[in-house]
């Protein structure tokens, strides 16, 4: 029994707003990658990792305490992501970027699926799991490090390599913060897709955009802290709503 498709009819008021607005900030979370089979950050872990709490592993302290365990966890996540492909939600954002050159995509996801789909204007708010960097000197390293030590060691200083992602308790890269804040302050449309809107500073971007006068649109099958203040809440999956938005803009601009 396949689930009935989510009705994705946009109100004419919203469709007109989407067609006329040029400056968009799209904030994505792990819900955008759900249709690609990548578990959301808060999904229960499976198999060997079922007994671990993701949030307890994604910290500098966990890495210092047991670098091999944390490295192996990320290698497992990379193996999941390697089997995943971008889904219609990712491709709809590529099409929207082609029609809206002033669209900025800020993603909390580290899976690299937006890049693989072809999005160009991406702000990686939490880094990218497909890159490694040295835990000690910070140099970004080749993805295929030499040797079979787990973690591999840095070719510059001999320190341990780690995934180039933001861990709990770590700062967002300054360039990402500035680019996202700039886009939020200029936004006419703020589209929050597939995020629980619970982790700051990413979750604060919607407030900044609203203060700048943006129309706030949320796509999520569940309610979040943003839902109460959003101008439009599109209830359902990103892989249904984003293609509907892309076709409304395509028809509107053609
Ligand atoms: P979460 O796992 O917290 O939330 C996923 C959101 O996606 C939830 O609100 C779901 O309802 C929604 N969702 C699930 N399936 C969906 C679908 N098919 N279409 C649309 N939405 C769907 O993931 P994030 O909000 O992305 O940070 O988490 C944000 C950050 O919290 C992560 O980047 C991570 C974590 O701490 C770091 O690792 C630094």
PDB file of C-alpha atoms and ligand atoms in Angstrom:
ATOM      1  CA  UNK A   1       0.000   0.000   0.000  1.00  0.00           C
ATOM      2  CA  UNK A   2       1.759   3.130  -1.131  1.00  0.00           C
ATOM      3  CA  UNK A   3       1.121   6.310   0.802  1.00  0.00           C
ATOM      4  CA  UNK A   4      -1.246   8.662  -1.026  1.00  0.00           C
ATOM      5  CA  UNK A   5       0.722  11.529  -2.551  1.00  0.00           C
ATOM      6  CA  UNK A   6       0.760  14.658  -0.434  1.00  0.00           C
ATOM      7  CA  UNK A   7      -1.520  17.303  -1.962  1.00  0.00           C
ATOM      8  CA  UNK A   8       0.846  20.089  -2.931  1.00  0.00           C
ATOM      9  CA  UNK A   9      -1.384  22.927  -4.022  1.00  0.00           C
ATOM     10  CA  UNK A  10       0.076  26.321  -3.277  1.00  0.00           C
ATOM     11  CA  UNK A  11      -2.273  29.191  -2.534  1.00  0.00           C
ATOM     12  CA  UNK A  12      -2.307  31.719  -5.375  1.00  0.00           C
ATOM     13  CA  UNK A  13      -1.144  34.334  -2.888  1.00  0.00           C
ATOM     14  CA  UNK A  14       1.953  32.278  -1.998  1.00  0.00           C
ATOM     15  CA  UNK A  15       2.615  31.310  -5.619  1.00  0.00           C
ATOM     16  CA  UNK A  16       2.559  34.974  -6.664  1.00  0.00           C
ATOM     17  CA  UNK A  17       4.908  35.884  -3.796  1.00  0.00           C
ATOM     18  CA  UNK A  18       7.332  33.108  -4.775  1.00  0.00           C
ATOM     19  CA  UNK A  19       7.300  34.168  -8.425  1.00  0.00           C
ATOM     20  CA  UNK A  20       7.863  37.859  -7.693  1.00  0.00           C
ATOM     21  CA  UNK A  21      10.526  37.523  -4.958  1.00  0.00           C
ATOM     22  CA  UNK A  22      14.133  37.439  -6.181  1.00  0.00           C
ATOM     23  CA  UNK A  23      16.170  37.163  -2.955  1.00  0.00           C
ATOM     24  CA  UNK A  24      15.586  33.768  -1.321  1.00  0.00           C
ATOM     25  CA  UNK A  25      17.277  32.115   1.621  1.00  0.00           C
ATOM     26  CA  UNK A  26      16.587  28.373   1.689  1.00  0.00           C
ATOM     27  CA  UNK A  27      17.607  26.655   4.958  1.00  0.00           C
ATOM     28  CA  UNK A  28      17.719  22.870   4.732  1.00  0.00           C
ATOM     29  CA  UNK A  29      17.987  20.201   7.396  1.00  0.00           C
ATOM     30  CA  UNK A  30      18.229  16.447   7.361  1.00  0.00           C
ATOM     31  CA  UNK A  31      14.558  16.069   6.332  1.00  0.00           C
ATOM     32  CA  UNK A  32      15.600  17.068   2.793  1.00  0.00           C
ATOM     33  CA  UNK A  33      17.784  13.952   2.607  1.00  0.00           C
ATOM     34  CA  UNK A  34      15.185  11.615   4.163  1.00  0.00           C
ATOM     35  CA  UNK A  35      13.899  10.566   0.714  1.00  0.00           C
ATOM     36  CA  UNK A  36      17.500   9.659  -0.201  1.00  0.00           C
ATOM     37  CA  UNK A  37      17.546   7.145   2.631  1.00  0.00           C
ATOM     38  CA  UNK A  38      19.939   9.157   4.804  1.00  0.00           C
ATOM     39  CA  UNK A  39      18.665   8.928   8.396  1.00  0.00           C
ATOM     40  CA  UNK A  40      17.820  12.272   9.966  1.00  0.00           C
ATOM     41  CA  UNK A  41      20.177  13.372  12.701  1.00  0.00           C
ATOM     42  CA  UNK A  42      17.719  12.341  15.396  1.00  0.00           C
ATOM     43  CA  UNK A  43      16.664   9.062  13.789  1.00  0.00           C
ATOM     44  CA  UNK A  44      17.556   6.070  15.906  1.00  0.00           C
ATOM     45  CA  UNK A  45      20.939   4.667  15.041  1.00  0.00           C
ATOM     46  CA  UNK A  46      21.009   1.144  13.632  1.00  0.00           C
ATOM     47  CA  UNK A  47      23.116  -2.002  13.932  1.00  0.00           C
ATOM     48  CA  UNK A  48      26.414  -1.695  15.755  1.00  0.00           C
ATOM     49  CA  UNK A  49      25.713   1.968  16.424  1.00  0.00           C
ATOM     50  CA  UNK A  50      22.280   1.433  17.981  1.00  0.00           C
ATOM     51  CA  UNK A  51      23.730   1.619  21.475  1.00  0.00           C
ATOM     52  CA  UNK A  52      25.364   4.999  20.866  1.00  0.00           C
ATOM     53  CA  UNK A  53      23.736   8.441  21.032  1.00  0.00           C
ATOM     54  CA  UNK A  54      24.730  10.495  17.968  1.00  0.00           C
ATOM     55  CA  UNK A  55      24.970  13.637  20.031  1.00  0.00           C
ATOM     56  CA  UNK A  56      27.414  11.957  22.405  1.00  0.00           C
ATOM     57  CA  UNK A  57      29.687  10.929  19.551  1.00  0.00           C
ATOM     58  CA  UNK A  58      29.713  14.218  17.612  1.00  0.00           C
ATOM     59  CA  UNK A  59      31.822  16.157  20.132  1.00  0.00           C
ATOM     60  CA  UNK A  60      35.513  17.068  20.478  1.00  0.00           C
ATOM     61  CA  UNK A  61      35.528  15.376  23.890  1.00  0.00           C
ATOM     62  CA  UNK A  62      34.310  12.093  22.432  1.00  0.00           C
ATOM     63  CA  UNK A  63      37.023  12.281  19.775  1.00  0.00           C
ATOM     64  CA  UNK A  64      39.762  12.984  22.326  1.00  0.00           C
ATOM     65  CA  UNK A  65      38.491  10.145  24.528  1.00  0.00           C
ATOM     66  CA  UNK A  66      38.161   7.584  21.733  1.00  0.00           C
ATOM     67  CA  UNK A  67      39.296   8.844  18.317  1.00  0.00           C
ATOM     68  CA  UNK A  68      38.968   5.413  16.686  1.00  0.00           C
ATOM     69  CA  UNK A  69      35.324   5.001  17.796  1.00  0.00           C
ATOM     70  CA  UNK A  70      34.327   8.440  16.497  1.00  0.00           C
ATOM     71  CA  UNK A  71      36.305   7.954  13.275  1.00  0.00           C
ATOM     72  CA  UNK A  72      34.624   4.548  12.693  1.00  0.00           C
ATOM     73  CA  UNK A  73      31.170   6.099  13.311  1.00  0.00           C
ATOM     74  CA  UNK A  74      31.810   8.709  10.632  1.00  0.00           C
ATOM     75  CA  UNK A  75      33.171   6.052   8.267  1.00  0.00           C
ATOM     76  CA  UNK A  76      29.857   4.174   8.789  1.00  0.00           C
ATOM     77  CA  UNK A  77      27.862   7.369   8.088  1.00  0.00           C
ATOM     78  CA  UNK A  78      30.001   8.026   4.996  1.00  0.00           C
ATOM     79  CA  UNK A  79      29.220   4.480   3.788  1.00  0.00           C
ATOM     80  CA  UNK A  80      25.473   5.181   4.169  1.00  0.00           C
ATOM     81  CA  UNK A  81      25.814   8.466   2.296  1.00  0.00           C
ATOM     82  CA  UNK A  82      27.890   6.859  -0.463  1.00  0.00           C
ATOM     83  CA  UNK A  83      24.883   4.580  -1.181  1.00  0.00           C
ATOM     84  CA  UNK A  84      22.477   7.534  -1.260  1.00  0.00           C
ATOM     85  CA  UNK A  85      21.568   9.678  -4.247  1.00  0.00           C
ATOM     86  CA  UNK A  86      20.089  13.161  -4.362  1.00  0.00           C
ATOM     87  CA  UNK A  87      16.279  13.077  -4.431  1.00  0.00           C
ATOM     88  CA  UNK A  88      13.644  15.304  -6.132  1.00  0.00           C
ATOM     89  CA  UNK A  89      13.926  17.790  -3.256  1.00  0.00           C
ATOM     90  CA  UNK A  90      17.606  18.385  -4.012  1.00  0.00           C
ATOM     91  CA  UNK A  91      16.997  18.659  -7.751  1.00  0.00           C
ATOM     92  CA  UNK A  92      14.086  21.088  -7.285  1.00  0.00           C
ATOM     93  CA  UNK A  93      16.467  23.386  -5.387  1.00  0.00           C
ATOM     94  CA  UNK A  94      18.925  23.216  -8.303  1.00  0.00           C
ATOM     95  CA  UNK A  95      16.110  24.260 -10.668  1.00  0.00           C
ATOM     96  CA  UNK A  96      15.031  27.074  -8.338  1.00  0.00           C
ATOM     97  CA  UNK A  97      18.616  28.345  -8.145  1.00  0.00           C
ATOM     98  CA  UNK A  98      18.633  28.488 -11.949  1.00  0.00           C
ATOM     99  CA  UNK A  99      15.499  30.655 -11.969  1.00  0.00           C
ATOM    100  CA  UNK A 100      16.426  32.732  -8.898  1.00  0.00           C
ATOM    101  CA  UNK A 101      20.103  33.756  -9.164  1.00  0.00           C
ATOM    102  CA  UNK A 102      19.858  35.593  -5.829  1.00  0.00           C
ATOM    103  CA  UNK A 103      18.912  32.360  -4.014  1.00  0.00           C
ATOM    104  CA  UNK A 104      21.254  31.347  -1.189  1.00  0.00           C
ATOM    105  CA  UNK A 105      21.119  27.748   0.049  1.00  0.00           C
ATOM    106  CA  UNK A 106      22.197  27.407   3.684  1.00  0.00           C
ATOM    107  CA  UNK A 107      22.402  23.760   4.662  1.00  0.00           C
ATOM    108  CA  UNK A 108      22.857  22.160   8.070  1.00  0.00           C
ATOM    109  CA  UNK A 109      23.422  18.844   6.321  1.00  0.00           C
ATOM    110  CA  UNK A 110      26.904  17.424   5.992  1.00  0.00           C
ATOM    111  CA  UNK A 111      26.011  14.741   3.416  1.00  0.00           C
ATOM    112  CA  UNK A 112      27.103  16.624   0.313  1.00  0.00           C
ATOM    113  CA  UNK A 113      23.890  15.703  -1.559  1.00  0.00           C
ATOM    114  CA  UNK A 114      23.104  19.324  -2.497  1.00  0.00           C
ATOM    115  CA  UNK A 115      26.539  19.552  -4.153  1.00  0.00           C
ATOM    116  CA  UNK A 116      26.050  16.222  -5.941  1.00  0.00           C
ATOM    117  CA  UNK A 117      22.637  17.385  -7.220  1.00  0.00           C
ATOM    118  CA  UNK A 118      24.262  20.485  -8.732  1.00  0.00           C
ATOM    119  CA  UNK A 119      23.462  23.337  -6.327  1.00  0.00           C
ATOM    120  CA  UNK A 120      26.169  25.999  -6.506  1.00  0.00           C
ATOM    121  CA  UNK A 121      25.343  28.782  -4.045  1.00  0.00           C
ATOM    122  CA  UNK A 122      25.732  26.661  -0.904  1.00  0.00           C
ATOM    123  CA  UNK A 123      26.652  27.777   2.615  1.00  0.00           C
ATOM    124  CA  UNK A 124      27.814  24.683   4.539  1.00  0.00           C
ATOM    125  CA  UNK A 125      26.689  25.704   8.022  1.00  0.00           C
ATOM    126  CA  UNK A 126      27.882  22.498   9.682  1.00  0.00           C
ATOM    127  CA  UNK A 127      30.698  21.509   7.330  1.00  0.00           C
ATOM    128  CA  UNK A 128      30.822  18.514   5.041  1.00  0.00           C
ATOM    129  CA  UNK A 129      31.401  14.860   5.917  1.00  0.00           C
ATOM    130  CA  UNK A 130      33.120  14.176   2.603  1.00  0.00           C
ATOM    131  CA  UNK A 131      36.114  16.266   3.731  1.00  0.00           C
ATOM    132  CA  UNK A 132      38.609  15.564   6.529  1.00  0.00           C
ATOM    133  CA  UNK A 133      40.736  18.037   8.448  1.00  0.00           C
ATOM    134  CA  UNK A 134      43.441  17.723  11.069  1.00  0.00           C
ATOM    135  CA  UNK A 135      42.149  17.822  14.650  1.00  0.00           C
ATOM    136  CA  UNK A 136      45.345  19.634  15.722  1.00  0.00           C
ATOM    137  CA  UNK A 137      46.481  21.975  12.929  1.00  0.00           C
ATOM    138  CA  UNK A 138      43.160  22.301  11.065  1.00  0.00           C
ATOM    139  CA  UNK A 139      44.596  21.652   7.586  1.00  0.00           C
ATOM    140  CA  UNK A 140      41.944  20.187   5.286  1.00  0.00           C
ATOM    141  CA  UNK A 141      43.187  16.781   4.196  1.00  0.00           C
ATOM    142  CA  UNK A 142      42.666  14.517   1.229  1.00  0.00           C
ATOM    143  CA  UNK A 143      39.639  12.291   1.508  1.00  0.00           C
ATOM    144  CA  UNK A 144      41.687   9.164   0.795  1.00  0.00           C
ATOM    145  CA  UNK A 145      44.358   9.434   3.499  1.00  0.00           C
ATOM    146  CA  UNK A 146      47.270   7.032   3.316  1.00  0.00           C
ATOM    147  CA  UNK A 147      47.835   4.171   5.671  1.00  0.00           C
ATOM    148  CA  UNK A 148      45.283   2.144   7.550  1.00  0.00           C
ATOM    149  CA  UNK A 149      45.429   3.779  10.984  1.00  0.00           C
ATOM    150  CA  UNK A 150      42.016   4.771  12.343  1.00  0.00           C
ATOM    151  CA  UNK A 151      41.946   7.766  12.470  1.00  0.00           C
ATOM    152  CA  UNK A 152      44.594   8.497   9.807  1.00  0.00           C
ATOM    153  CA  UNK A 153      47.255  11.063  10.672  1.00  0.00           C
ATOM    154  CA  UNK A 154      47.818  14.520   9.244  1.00  0.00           C
ATOM    155  CA  UNK A 155      50.549  14.806   6.589  1.00  0.00           C
ATOM    156  CA  UNK A 156      51.547  18.213   7.990  1.00  0.00           C
ATOM    157  CA  UNK A 157      51.759  17.769  11.764  1.00  0.00           C
ATOM    158  CA  UNK A 158      51.071  14.105  12.495  1.00  0.00           C
ATOM    159  CA  UNK A 159      47.851  14.863  14.394  1.00  0.00           C
ATOM    160  CA  UNK A 160      44.697  12.797  13.969  1.00  0.00           C
ATOM    161  CA  UNK A 161      42.386  13.538  11.038  1.00  0.00           C
ATOM    162  CA  UNK A 162      38.683  14.148  11.760  1.00  0.00           C
ATOM    163  CA  UNK A 163      35.664  14.787   9.522  1.00  0.00           C
ATOM    164  CA  UNK A 164      35.411  18.454   8.486  1.00  0.00           C
ATOM    165  CA  UNK A 165      32.058  18.879  10.281  1.00  0.00           C
ATOM    166  CA  UNK A 166      30.924  21.104  13.162  1.00  0.00           C
ATOM    167  CA  UNK A 167      30.587  19.123  16.384  1.00  0.00           C
ATOM    168  CA  UNK A 168      28.414  19.981  19.361  1.00  0.00           C
ATOM    169  CA  UNK A 169      30.104  22.689  21.371  1.00  0.00           C
ATOM    170  CA  UNK A 170      32.068  23.943  18.343  1.00  0.00           C
ATOM    171  CA  UNK A 171      31.621  27.243  16.542  1.00  0.00           C
ATOM    172  CA  UNK A 172      30.057  27.585  13.110  1.00  0.00           C
ATOM    173  CA  UNK A 173      32.727  28.609  10.542  1.00  0.00           C
ATOM    174  CA  UNK A 174      32.862  32.430  10.548  1.00  0.00           C
ATOM    175  CA  UNK A 175      32.535  32.683   6.757  1.00  0.00           C
ATOM    176  CA  UNK A 176      29.380  30.536   6.876  1.00  0.00           C
ATOM    177  CA  UNK A 177      27.904  32.616   9.703  1.00  0.00           C
ATOM    178  CA  UNK A 178      28.526  35.872   7.827  1.00  0.00           C
ATOM    179  CA  UNK A 179      27.204  34.604   4.494  1.00  0.00           C
ATOM    180  CA  UNK A 180      24.038  33.224   6.114  1.00  0.00           C
ATOM    181  CA  UNK A 181      23.415  36.389   8.151  1.00  0.00           C
ATOM    182  CA  UNK A 182      23.881  38.551   5.063  1.00  0.00           C
ATOM    183  CA  UNK A 183      21.396  36.437   3.109  1.00  0.00           C
ATOM    184  CA  UNK A 184      18.880  36.462   5.989  1.00  0.00           C
ATOM    185  CA  UNK A 185      19.016  40.253   6.313  1.00  0.00           C
ATOM    186  CA  UNK A 186      18.346  40.671   2.583  1.00  0.00           C
ATOM    187  CA  UNK A 187      15.823  37.868   2.110  1.00  0.00           C
ATOM    188  CA  UNK A 188      12.369  38.375   0.615  1.00  0.00           C
ATOM    189  CA  UNK A 189      11.587  34.639   0.985  1.00  0.00           C
ATOM    190  CA  UNK A 190      12.902  32.441   3.826  1.00  0.00           C
ATOM    191  CA  UNK A 191      12.166  28.792   3.051  1.00  0.00           C
ATOM    192  CA  UNK A 192      12.870  26.396   5.955  1.00  0.00           C
ATOM    193  CA  UNK A 193      12.869  22.805   4.700  1.00  0.00           C
ATOM    194  CA  UNK A 194      13.234  19.583   6.673  1.00  0.00           C
ATOM    195  CA  UNK A 195      14.670  20.992   9.842  1.00  0.00           C
ATOM    196  CA  UNK A 196      13.450  20.739  13.420  1.00  0.00           C
ATOM    197  CA  UNK A 197      14.403  24.419  13.778  1.00  0.00           C
ATOM    198  CA  UNK A 198      15.847  23.516  17.169  1.00  0.00           C
ATOM    199  CA  UNK A 199      19.609  24.041  16.841  1.00  0.00           C
ATOM    200  CA  UNK A 200      21.064  27.562  17.000  1.00  0.00           C
ATOM    201  CA  UNK A 201      22.442  29.664  15.402  1.00  0.00           C
ATOM    202  CA  UNK A 202      20.851  28.069  12.278  1.00  0.00           C
ATOM    203  CA  UNK A 203      17.417  28.225  13.903  1.00  0.00           C
ATOM    204  CA  UNK A 204      17.868  31.960  14.497  1.00  0.00           C
ATOM    205  CA  UNK A 205      18.138  32.780  10.793  1.00  0.00           C
ATOM    206  CA  UNK A 206      14.348  32.724  10.372  1.00  0.00           C
ATOM    207  CA  UNK A 207      13.899  35.431  13.008  1.00  0.00           C
ATOM    208  CA  UNK A 208      16.539  37.598  11.310  1.00  0.00           C
ATOM    209  CA  UNK A 209      14.822  37.162   7.947  1.00  0.00           C
ATOM    210  CA  UNK A 210      11.386  37.914   9.432  1.00  0.00           C
ATOM    211  CA  UNK A 211      12.759  41.124  10.972  1.00  0.00           C
ATOM    212  CA  UNK A 212      14.038  42.061   7.522  1.00  0.00           C
ATOM    213  CA  UNK A 213      10.511  41.622   6.151  1.00  0.00           C
ATOM    214  CA  UNK A 214      10.877  38.205   4.529  1.00  0.00           C
ATOM    215  CA  UNK A 215       7.930  35.887   3.974  1.00  0.00           C
ATOM    216  CA  UNK A 216       8.590  32.797   6.106  1.00  0.00           C
ATOM    217  CA  UNK A 217       7.632  29.446   4.538  1.00  0.00           C
ATOM    218  CA  UNK A 218       8.170  26.093   6.276  1.00  0.00           C
ATOM    219  CA  UNK A 219       8.084  22.625   4.691  1.00  0.00           C
ATOM    220  CA  UNK A 220       7.881  19.804   7.235  1.00  0.00           C
ATOM    221  CA  UNK A 221       5.502  16.873   7.950  1.00  0.00           C
ATOM    222  CA  UNK A 222       5.762  17.750  11.644  1.00  0.00           C
ATOM    223  CA  UNK A 223       5.310  21.006  13.554  1.00  0.00           C
ATOM    224  CA  UNK A 224       8.390  22.795  14.837  1.00  0.00           C
ATOM    225  CA  UNK A 225       9.100  25.906  16.966  1.00  0.00           C
ATOM    226  CA  UNK A 226       9.066  27.878  13.700  1.00  0.00           C
ATOM    227  CA  UNK A 227       5.575  26.713  12.679  1.00  0.00           C
ATOM    228  CA  UNK A 228       3.734  29.114  14.991  1.00  0.00           C
ATOM    229  CA  UNK A 229       5.320  32.216  13.445  1.00  0.00           C
ATOM    230  CA  UNK A 230       5.769  31.103   9.827  1.00  0.00           C
ATOM    231  CA  UNK A 231       3.582  32.874   7.256  1.00  0.00           C
ATOM    232  CA  UNK A 232       2.983  29.567   5.446  1.00  0.00           C
ATOM    233  CA  UNK A 233       3.381  25.993   6.740  1.00  0.00           C
ATOM    234  CA  UNK A 234       3.416  23.380   3.974  1.00  0.00           C
ATOM    235  CA  UNK A 235       2.634  20.120   5.737  1.00  0.00           C
ATOM    236  CA  UNK A 236       4.393  17.200   4.062  1.00  0.00           C
ATOM    237  CA  UNK A 237       7.650  15.933   2.617  1.00  0.00           C
ATOM    238  CA  UNK A 238      10.275  18.076   0.951  1.00  0.00           C
ATOM    239  CA  UNK A 239      10.369  15.755  -2.068  1.00  0.00           C
ATOM    240  CA  UNK A 240       6.714  16.647  -2.767  1.00  0.00           C
ATOM    241  CA  UNK A 241       6.614  20.340  -1.904  1.00  0.00           C
ATOM    242  CA  UNK A 242       9.896  21.551  -3.412  1.00  0.00           C
ATOM    243  CA  UNK A 243       9.088  20.239  -6.922  1.00  0.00           C
ATOM    244  CA  UNK A 244       5.644  21.881  -6.605  1.00  0.00           C
ATOM    245  CA  UNK A 245       7.297  25.187  -5.703  1.00  0.00           C
ATOM    246  CA  UNK A 246       9.783  24.863  -8.573  1.00  0.00           C
ATOM    247  CA  UNK A 247       6.977  24.232 -11.086  1.00  0.00           C
ATOM    248  CA  UNK A 248       4.929  27.172  -9.757  1.00  0.00           C
ATOM    249  CA  UNK A 249       7.949  29.463 -10.207  1.00  0.00           C
ATOM    250  CA  UNK A 250       8.714  27.960 -13.620  1.00  0.00           C
ATOM    251  CA  UNK A 251       5.136  28.567 -14.808  1.00  0.00           C
ATOM    252  CA  UNK A 252       5.085  32.006 -13.249  1.00  0.00           C
ATOM    253  CA  UNK A 253       8.279  33.183 -14.882  1.00  0.00           C
ATOM    254  CA  UNK A 254       7.673  31.592 -18.279  1.00  0.00           C
TER     255      UNK A 254
HETATM  256  P1  LIG B   1      16.529  16.725  12.839  1.00  0.00           P
HETATM  257  O1  LIG B   1      16.748  15.257  12.730  1.00  0.00           O
HETATM  258  O2  LIG B   1      16.644  17.412  14.157  1.00  0.00           O
HETATM  259  O3  LIG B   1      15.104  17.097  12.268  1.00  0.00           O
HETATM  260  C1  LIG B   1      14.729  16.594  11.021  1.00  0.00           C
HETATM  261  C2  LIG B   1      13.458  17.343  10.633  1.00  0.00           C
HETATM  262  O4  LIG B   1      13.088  16.900   9.336  1.00  0.00           O
HETATM  263  C3  LIG B   1      12.292  17.048  11.566  1.00  0.00           C
HETATM  264  O5  LIG B   1      11.624  18.261  11.902  1.00  0.00           O
HETATM  265  C4  LIG B   1      11.379  16.139  10.724  1.00  0.00           C
HETATM  266  O6  LIG B   1      10.000  16.348  11.011  1.00  0.00           O
HETATM  267  C5  LIG B   1      11.696  16.637   9.334  1.00  0.00           C
HETATM  268  N1  LIG B   1      11.472  15.660   8.271  1.00  0.00           N
HETATM  269  C6  LIG B   1      11.565  14.321   8.334  1.00  0.00           C
HETATM  270  N2  LIG B   1      11.305  13.777   7.119  1.00  0.00           N
HETATM  271  C7  LIG B   1      11.062  14.825   6.274  1.00  0.00           C
HETATM  272  C8  LIG B   1      10.760  14.941   4.886  1.00  0.00           C
HETATM  273  N3  LIG B   1      10.641  13.839   4.107  1.00  0.00           N
HETATM  274  N4  LIG B   1      10.591  16.176   4.356  1.00  0.00           N
HETATM  275  C9  LIG B   1      10.699  17.284   5.140  1.00  0.00           C
HETATM  276  N5  LIG B   1      11.003  17.242   6.464  1.00  0.00           N
HETATM  277  C10 LIG B   1      11.177  16.027   7.009  1.00  0.00           C
HETATM  278  O7  LIG B   1      17.548  17.366  11.787  1.00  0.00           O
HETATM  279  P2  LIG B   1      17.968  18.860  11.653  1.00  0.00           P
HETATM  280  O8  LIG B   1      16.873  19.799  12.028  1.00  0.00           O
HETATM  281  O9  LIG B   1      18.571  18.988  10.314  1.00  0.00           O
HETATM  282  O10 LIG B   1      23.913  19.648  13.891  1.00  0.00           O
HETATM  283  O11 LIG B   1      19.129  19.001  12.746  1.00  0.00           O
HETATM  284  C11 LIG B   1      19.850  20.237  12.756  1.00  0.00           C
HETATM  285  C12 LIG B   1      21.181  19.961  13.360  1.00  0.00           C
HETATM  286  O12 LIG B   1      20.991  19.293  14.611  1.00  0.00           O
HETATM  287  C13 LIG B   1      22.028  19.004  12.562  1.00  0.00           C
HETATM  288  O13 LIG B   1      22.702  19.644  11.509  1.00  0.00           O
HETATM  289  C14 LIG B   1      23.004  18.561  13.620  1.00  0.00           C
HETATM  290  C15 LIG B   1      22.091  18.411  14.808  1.00  0.00           C
HETATM  291  O14 LIG B   1      22.684  18.880  15.976  1.00  0.00           O
HETATM  292  C16 LIG B   1      25.237  19.290  13.999  1.00  0.00           C
HETATM  293  O15 LIG B   1      25.597  18.155  13.771  1.00  0.00           O
HETATM  294  C17 LIG B   1      26.131  20.391  14.423  1.00  0.00           C
END
